[in-house]
mmCIF file of N, CA and C in Angstrom:
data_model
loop_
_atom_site.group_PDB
_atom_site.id
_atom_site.type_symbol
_atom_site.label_atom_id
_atom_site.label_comp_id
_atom_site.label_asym_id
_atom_site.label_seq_id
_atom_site.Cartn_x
_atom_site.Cartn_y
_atom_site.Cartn_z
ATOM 1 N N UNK A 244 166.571 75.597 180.597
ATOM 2 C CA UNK A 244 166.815 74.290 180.036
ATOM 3 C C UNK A 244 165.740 73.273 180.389
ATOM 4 N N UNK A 245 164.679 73.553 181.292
ATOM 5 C CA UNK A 245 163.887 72.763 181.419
ATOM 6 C C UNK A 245 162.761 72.624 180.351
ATOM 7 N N UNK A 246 162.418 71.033 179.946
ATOM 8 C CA UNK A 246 161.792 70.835 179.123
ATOM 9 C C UNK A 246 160.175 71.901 178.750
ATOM 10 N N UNK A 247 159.446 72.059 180.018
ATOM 11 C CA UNK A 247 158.166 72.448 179.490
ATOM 12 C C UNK A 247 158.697 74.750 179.950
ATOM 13 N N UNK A 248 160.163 74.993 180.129
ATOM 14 C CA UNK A 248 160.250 76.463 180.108
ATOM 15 C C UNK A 248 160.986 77.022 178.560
ATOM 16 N N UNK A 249 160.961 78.051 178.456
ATOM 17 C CA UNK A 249 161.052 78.203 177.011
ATOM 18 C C UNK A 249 162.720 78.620 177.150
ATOM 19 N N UNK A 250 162.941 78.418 176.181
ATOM 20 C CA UNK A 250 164.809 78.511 176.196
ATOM 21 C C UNK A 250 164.920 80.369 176.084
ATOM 22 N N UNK A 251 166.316 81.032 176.659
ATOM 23 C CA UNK A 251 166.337 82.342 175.909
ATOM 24 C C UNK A 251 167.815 82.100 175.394
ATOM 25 N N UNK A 252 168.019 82.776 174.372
ATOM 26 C CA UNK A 252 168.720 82.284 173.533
ATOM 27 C C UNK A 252 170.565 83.059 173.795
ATOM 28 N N UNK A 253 169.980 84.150 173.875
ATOM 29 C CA UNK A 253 171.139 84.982 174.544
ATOM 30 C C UNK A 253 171.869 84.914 175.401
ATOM 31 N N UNK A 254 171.350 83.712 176.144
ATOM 32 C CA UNK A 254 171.781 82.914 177.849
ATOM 33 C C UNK A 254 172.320 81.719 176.776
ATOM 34 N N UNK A 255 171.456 80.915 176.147
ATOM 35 C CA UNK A 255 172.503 79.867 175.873
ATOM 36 C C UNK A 255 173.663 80.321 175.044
ATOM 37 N N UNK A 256 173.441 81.364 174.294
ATOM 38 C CA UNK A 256 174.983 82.093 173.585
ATOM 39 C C UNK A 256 175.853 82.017 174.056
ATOM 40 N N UNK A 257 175.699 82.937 175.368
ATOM 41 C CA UNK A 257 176.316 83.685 176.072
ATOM 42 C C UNK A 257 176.161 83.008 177.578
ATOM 43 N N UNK A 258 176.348 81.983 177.942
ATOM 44 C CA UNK A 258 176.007 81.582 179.394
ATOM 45 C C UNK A 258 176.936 82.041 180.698
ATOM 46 N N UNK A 259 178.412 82.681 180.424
ATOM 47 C CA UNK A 259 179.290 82.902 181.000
ATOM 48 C C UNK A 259 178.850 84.387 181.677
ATOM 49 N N UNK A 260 177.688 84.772 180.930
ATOM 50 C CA UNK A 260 177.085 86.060 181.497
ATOM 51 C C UNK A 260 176.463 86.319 182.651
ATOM 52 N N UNK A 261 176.180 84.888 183.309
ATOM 53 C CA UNK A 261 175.717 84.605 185.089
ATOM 54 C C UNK A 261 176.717 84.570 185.373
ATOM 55 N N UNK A 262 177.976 84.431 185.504
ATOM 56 C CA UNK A 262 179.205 83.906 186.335
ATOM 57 C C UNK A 262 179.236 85.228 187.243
ATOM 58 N N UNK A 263 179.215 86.065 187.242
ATOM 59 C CA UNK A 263 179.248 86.694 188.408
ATOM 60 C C UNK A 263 178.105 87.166 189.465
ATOM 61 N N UNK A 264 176.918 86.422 189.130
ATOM 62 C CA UNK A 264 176.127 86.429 190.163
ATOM 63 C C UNK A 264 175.910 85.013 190.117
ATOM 64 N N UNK A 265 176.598 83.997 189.907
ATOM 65 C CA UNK A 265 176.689 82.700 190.224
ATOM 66 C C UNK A 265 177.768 83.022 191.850
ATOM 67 N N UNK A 266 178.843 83.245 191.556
ATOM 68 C CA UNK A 266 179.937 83.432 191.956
ATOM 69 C C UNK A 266 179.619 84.520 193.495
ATOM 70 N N UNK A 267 178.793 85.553 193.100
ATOM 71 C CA UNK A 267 178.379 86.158 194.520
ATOM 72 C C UNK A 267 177.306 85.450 195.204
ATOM 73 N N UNK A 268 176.464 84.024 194.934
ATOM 74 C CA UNK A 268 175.701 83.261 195.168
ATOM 75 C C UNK A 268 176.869 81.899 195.848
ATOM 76 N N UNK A 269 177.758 81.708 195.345
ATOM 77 C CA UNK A 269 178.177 80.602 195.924
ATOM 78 C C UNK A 269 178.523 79.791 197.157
ATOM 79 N N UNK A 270 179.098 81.296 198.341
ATOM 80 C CA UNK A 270 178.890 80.870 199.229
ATOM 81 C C UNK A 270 177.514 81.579 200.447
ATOM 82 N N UNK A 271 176.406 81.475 199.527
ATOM 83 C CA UNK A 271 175.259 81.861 200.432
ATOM 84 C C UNK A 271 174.750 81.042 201.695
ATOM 85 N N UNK A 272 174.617 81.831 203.147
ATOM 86 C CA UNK A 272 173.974 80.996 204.050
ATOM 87 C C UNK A 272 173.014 79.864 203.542
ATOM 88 N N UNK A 273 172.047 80.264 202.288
ATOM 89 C CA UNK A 273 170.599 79.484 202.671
ATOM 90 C C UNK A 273 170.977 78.507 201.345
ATOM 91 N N UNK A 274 170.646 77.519 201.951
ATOM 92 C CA UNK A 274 170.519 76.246 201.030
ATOM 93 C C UNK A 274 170.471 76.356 199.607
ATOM 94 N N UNK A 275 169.100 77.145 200.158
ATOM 95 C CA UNK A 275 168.297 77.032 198.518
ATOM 96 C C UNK A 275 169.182 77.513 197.499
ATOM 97 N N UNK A 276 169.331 78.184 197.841
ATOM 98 C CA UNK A 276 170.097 79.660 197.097
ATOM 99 C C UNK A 276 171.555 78.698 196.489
ATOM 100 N N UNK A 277 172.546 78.173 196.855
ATOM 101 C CA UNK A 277 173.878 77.289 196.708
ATOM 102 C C UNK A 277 173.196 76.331 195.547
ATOM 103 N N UNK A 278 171.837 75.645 196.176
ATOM 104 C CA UNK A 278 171.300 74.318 195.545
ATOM 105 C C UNK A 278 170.974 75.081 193.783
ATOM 106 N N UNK A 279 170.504 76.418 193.960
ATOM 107 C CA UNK A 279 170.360 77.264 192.455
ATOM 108 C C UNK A 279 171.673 77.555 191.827
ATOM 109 N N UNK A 280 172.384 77.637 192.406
ATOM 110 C CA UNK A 280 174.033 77.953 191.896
ATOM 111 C C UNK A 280 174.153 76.525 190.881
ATOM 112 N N UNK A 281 174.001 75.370 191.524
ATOM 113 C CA UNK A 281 174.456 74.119 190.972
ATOM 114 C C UNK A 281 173.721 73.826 190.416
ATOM 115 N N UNK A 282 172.325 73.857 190.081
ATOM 116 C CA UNK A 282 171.558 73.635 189.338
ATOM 117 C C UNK A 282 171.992 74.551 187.757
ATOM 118 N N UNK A 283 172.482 75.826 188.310
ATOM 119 C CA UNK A 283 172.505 76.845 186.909
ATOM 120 C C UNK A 283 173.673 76.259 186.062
ATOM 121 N N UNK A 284 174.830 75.659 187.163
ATOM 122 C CA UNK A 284 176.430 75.514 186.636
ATOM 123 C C UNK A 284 175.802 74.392 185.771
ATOM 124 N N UNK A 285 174.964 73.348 186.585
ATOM 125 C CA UNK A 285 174.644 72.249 185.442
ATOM 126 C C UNK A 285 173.826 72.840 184.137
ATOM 127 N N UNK A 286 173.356 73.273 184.080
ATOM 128 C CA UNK A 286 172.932 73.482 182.700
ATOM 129 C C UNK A 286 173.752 74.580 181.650
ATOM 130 N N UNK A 287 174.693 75.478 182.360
ATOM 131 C CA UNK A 287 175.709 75.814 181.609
ATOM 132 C C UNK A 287 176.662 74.613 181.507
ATOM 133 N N UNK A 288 177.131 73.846 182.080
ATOM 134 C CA UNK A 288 177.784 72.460 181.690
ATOM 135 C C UNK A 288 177.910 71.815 180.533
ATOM 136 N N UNK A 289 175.936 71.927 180.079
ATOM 137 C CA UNK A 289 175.559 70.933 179.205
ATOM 138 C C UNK A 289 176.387 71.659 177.535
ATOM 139 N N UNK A 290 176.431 73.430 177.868
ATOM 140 C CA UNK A 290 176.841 74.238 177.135
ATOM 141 C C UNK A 290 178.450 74.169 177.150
ATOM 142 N N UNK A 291 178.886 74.536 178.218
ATOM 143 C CA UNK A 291 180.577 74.546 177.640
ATOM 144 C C UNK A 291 180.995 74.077 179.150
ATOM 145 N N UNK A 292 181.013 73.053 179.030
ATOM 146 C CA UNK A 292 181.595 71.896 179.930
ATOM 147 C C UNK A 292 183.352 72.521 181.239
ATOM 148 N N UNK A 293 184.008 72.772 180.035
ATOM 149 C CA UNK A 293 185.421 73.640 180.444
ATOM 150 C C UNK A 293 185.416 74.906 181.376
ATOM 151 N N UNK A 294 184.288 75.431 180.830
ATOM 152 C CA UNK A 294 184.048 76.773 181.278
ATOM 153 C C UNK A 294 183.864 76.661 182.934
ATOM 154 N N UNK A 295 182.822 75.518 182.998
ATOM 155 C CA UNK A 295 182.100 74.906 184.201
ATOM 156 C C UNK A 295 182.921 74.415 185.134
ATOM 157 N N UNK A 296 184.142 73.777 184.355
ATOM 158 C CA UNK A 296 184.496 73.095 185.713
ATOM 159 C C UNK A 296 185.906 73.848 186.073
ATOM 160 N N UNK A 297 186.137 74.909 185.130
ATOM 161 C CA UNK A 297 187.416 76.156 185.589
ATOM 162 C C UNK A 297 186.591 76.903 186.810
ATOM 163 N N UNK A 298 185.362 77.257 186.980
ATOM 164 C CA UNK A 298 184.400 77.878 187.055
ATOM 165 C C UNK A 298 184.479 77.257 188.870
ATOM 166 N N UNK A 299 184.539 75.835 188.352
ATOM 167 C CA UNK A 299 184.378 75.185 189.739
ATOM 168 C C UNK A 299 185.808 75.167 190.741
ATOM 169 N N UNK A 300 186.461 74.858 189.974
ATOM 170 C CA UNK A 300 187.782 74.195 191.005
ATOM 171 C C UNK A 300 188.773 75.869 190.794
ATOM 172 N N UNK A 301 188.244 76.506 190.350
ATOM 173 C CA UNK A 301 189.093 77.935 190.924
ATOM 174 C C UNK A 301 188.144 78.413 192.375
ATOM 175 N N UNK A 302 187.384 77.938 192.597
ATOM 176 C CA UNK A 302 186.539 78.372 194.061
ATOM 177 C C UNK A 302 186.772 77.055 195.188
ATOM 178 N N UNK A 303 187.370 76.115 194.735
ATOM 179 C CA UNK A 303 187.319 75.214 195.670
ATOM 180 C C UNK A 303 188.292 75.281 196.471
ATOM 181 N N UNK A 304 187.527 74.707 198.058
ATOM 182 C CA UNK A 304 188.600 74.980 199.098
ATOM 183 C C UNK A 304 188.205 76.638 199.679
ATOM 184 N N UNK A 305 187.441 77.396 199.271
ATOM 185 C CA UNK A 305 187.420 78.821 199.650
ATOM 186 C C UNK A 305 185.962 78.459 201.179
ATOM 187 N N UNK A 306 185.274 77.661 200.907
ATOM 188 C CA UNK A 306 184.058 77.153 201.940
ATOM 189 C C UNK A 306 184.186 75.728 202.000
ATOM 190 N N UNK A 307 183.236 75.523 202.987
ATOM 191 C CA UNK A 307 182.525 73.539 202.982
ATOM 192 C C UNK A 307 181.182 73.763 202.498
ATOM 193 N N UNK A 308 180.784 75.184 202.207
ATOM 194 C CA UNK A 308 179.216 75.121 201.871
ATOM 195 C C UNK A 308 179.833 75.492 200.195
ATOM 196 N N UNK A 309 180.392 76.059 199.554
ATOM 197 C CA UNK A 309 180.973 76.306 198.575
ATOM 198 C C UNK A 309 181.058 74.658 198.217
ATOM 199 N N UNK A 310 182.180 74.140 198.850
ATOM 200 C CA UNK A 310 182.702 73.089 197.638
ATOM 201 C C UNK A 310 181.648 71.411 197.855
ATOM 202 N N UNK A 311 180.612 71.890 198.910
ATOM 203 C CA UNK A 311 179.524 71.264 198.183
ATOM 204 C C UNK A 311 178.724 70.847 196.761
ATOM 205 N N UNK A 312 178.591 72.248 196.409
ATOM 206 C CA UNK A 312 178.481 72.720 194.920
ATOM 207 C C UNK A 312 178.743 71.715 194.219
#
């Protein structure tokens, strides 16, 4: 979704197709890694909003590094 990377199209179709390596990413030790989780949920967001935030508040409460996110 970033302006100067090229879109793939099959991801914006289909964006629900990361959810499970979103989901084994969520509660990762390293920063970075959580900070990519939320970065990805936001731009599936921009796609199906509902999806995103079922996505969210069925994991919440499971960490404090999780419901950072």
């Amino acid at each position: 979704f970033l302006p100067w990377g090229i879109g793939i199209q099959k991801i914006k179709a289909n964006p629900e197709i990361h959810l499970p390596i979103l989901e084994r990413n969520w509660n990762d030790s390293d920063e970075t890694v959580r900070r990519s989780v939320a970065n990805h949920l936001n731009d599936i967001s921009k796609l199906q909003p509902d999806l995103t935030k079922d996505f969210c508040l069925s994991r919440l409460g499971i960490s404090e590094e999780g419901d950072k996110i």
